Amino acid sequence: MDLNSSPSSTTIPVYSTFATPFDSPAPVNGANSFGDRKPIALWPGMYHSPVTTALWEARSKTFERLLDPPKDAPPPSELLTRTPSHSRMSILYNFSSDFILREQYRDHWNEMRIGKLLEDLDALAGTISVKHCIDDDSTTRPLLLVTASVDKIVLKKPISVDIDLKIVGSVIWVGRSSIEIQLEVIQSKEEDCDASDSVALTANFIFVARDSKSGKAAPVNRLSPETEHEKLLFEQAEAKNKLRKMKRGGERKDFENGEANRLEALLTEGRIFCDLPALADRNSILLRDTSLENSLICQPQQRNIHGRIFGGFLMHRAFELAFSTAYAFAGLQPYFLEVDHVDFLRPVDVGDFLRLKSCVLYTELNNQDQPLINVEVVAHVTRPELRSSEVTNTFYFTFTVRPEAKAMNNGFMLRNVVPATEEEARRVLERMDADRLQ
């Protein structure tokens, strides 16, 4: 697949960001992207990364309007009908020719930094949602679009930093005030026979629209799928949305006898660890002993154009902590497989005291005898002055151990994780059940 050919989408090249803010970037679409306005790097609320810089440059007029909306402007009065091709965008990483860009995304093992890629996915999804919702009337106030949730993100094959990479995305479904964007990370290699072999990662983001003045839910432009594939994606997203509503609407049933027995079985080994540690299984570890924690004050440099902390930044920090947790647990280099559905429960503001807590919930072997390490990361916003703490996100990551690393360590053994409290055991059971239903 030629990464430079995509006739139905806008392809935006990504450049390294080690130049000063006053250097002229590469022109977009052959035009001077700056003109008489302030460089993107000096705009307020700009989260600096190569991709967000490229996206904001490409959509400069749109984002300038978002940053400085007309005073006392009315909300959009008429909903438009858009096609998926209208919002389709792609970004191209020229890793093969841009050494500095490659260095910005390369990890210690000379592979792609997944945390940075999660940031970029959120940035592109946000731009696509704006492109779908923006109207042609410059006298109306723009909608406030925020990340509501992230569907399961699955890594299908390793991503190299030595080969050009492309992310393609478009709107695949809309509700009254919500928008679903599907993204594909594409990297072609010589051995790839067809287009499906080039897809390295898939992700779906859901954004919700709010009136920028009242904060209430606001209707978004309609979507009219054109091709059979677009219609199929729309139907699948519609079915998933109905299922999500059913899950939210239904109350969780109390544990029945069978589930109570599973709960008791999980806690039995935990009691032995606590009461008879000398007799505990040497191949097991208490859940609480796998925990790591990270705390930070959210700084202005991490905010988005709306003054809130950039969702991609939160995913990046959660991934880094989850990776470290899996690394410390396994004793070998972990390999990322997927991140499960994530809900953004409340916004995170500049100045918030953010605490990220992680632990290994459980381990298992899949059908291919591949070890799986399931890591939970819970993000809390704490307010010491008010003695309060609120959960903003719960992330679930799945890692494995590389076969080559496992082969080099013949003594590797996947340990069991044992909950010591009923609350921990319930979290483990709920996660195990959710994973097996998918």
C-alpha angles and dihedrals in degrees: 000000000000107000092203095059117082109131096182099051140057109250115206119194117224120221131192116266101219092105119100118262089252096057115104110246124219110288119256116232090352095298133111101264095197106046109160097330130100115275115264091243089064097049117113117250093023116144104210116230131124093253099045090047091053093045094049091047091051093050098035097139092049094048095044087058090050091050094047109025119182112273115256089359117166122242119262107289101197131046116222129209113237132185123224089249090060092065098033112125136164136192125210125211109204094205094152093061105023109072095179092051089049090053091052091059101034120106130204091276093051093254136115116290100237092198091061090046090055088055091052093048091055091047093051093044090052092051092049091051090051091049090053095047102040115103129209094246111098091191095069125082115252122243123256107240119194134177107258100176145340120227121218112307112208127193106213099182139357117285118224126209092208096066128064114263133204133193116201124188145162142166110277101174141012133192127186095294103354132085130196119207124192120207131191125194108212127194119167123209129183093252093055108110101190141010095269090060089060095060106101100172139009128200139170123206126193120206128186126210123228131183104256091222106038098027091224125133111280129200118250133211116283124252126227113190113211111184127055090248092052090049091051092050090049092052093047092049091048090054092048091049091053090049091051090052091050091052092049093046097048120080118230112257121233116259111279123214095274093049091045089056091052089050092051092048091053092049095047094073091043091057090052090053091051100039104027106023094163090061097044121119108272090212092060134074133195114257092233090056091062092058126121128179138202128188131190144160110241108240131207091249089068096054127108128225090280093057094251126116112276111255092219090058090056091050090048093053092045091051093050091052093046091050091051090048092052091045094052091045099048098034088221135083107282123220119216117236108167149333117225129225112307126197121201098219099181136000121262115224134206109273095027117140102235122197122190118196123186139184141164105257099189144331132219145160117249127216091280091054088251115152113240123200114195113202127190122204119188119193118207130187107211127193109198093188091058096034089233136133128188130186112237101175142001115204127193118199129183121207136174134193119258112251092228091052091046091050091053090054106052090178094063114128126174107237126215119241116224125201116219100194134048091243091056092046092052091051090051094049093047091051094046091050092048092051093050093049091059 
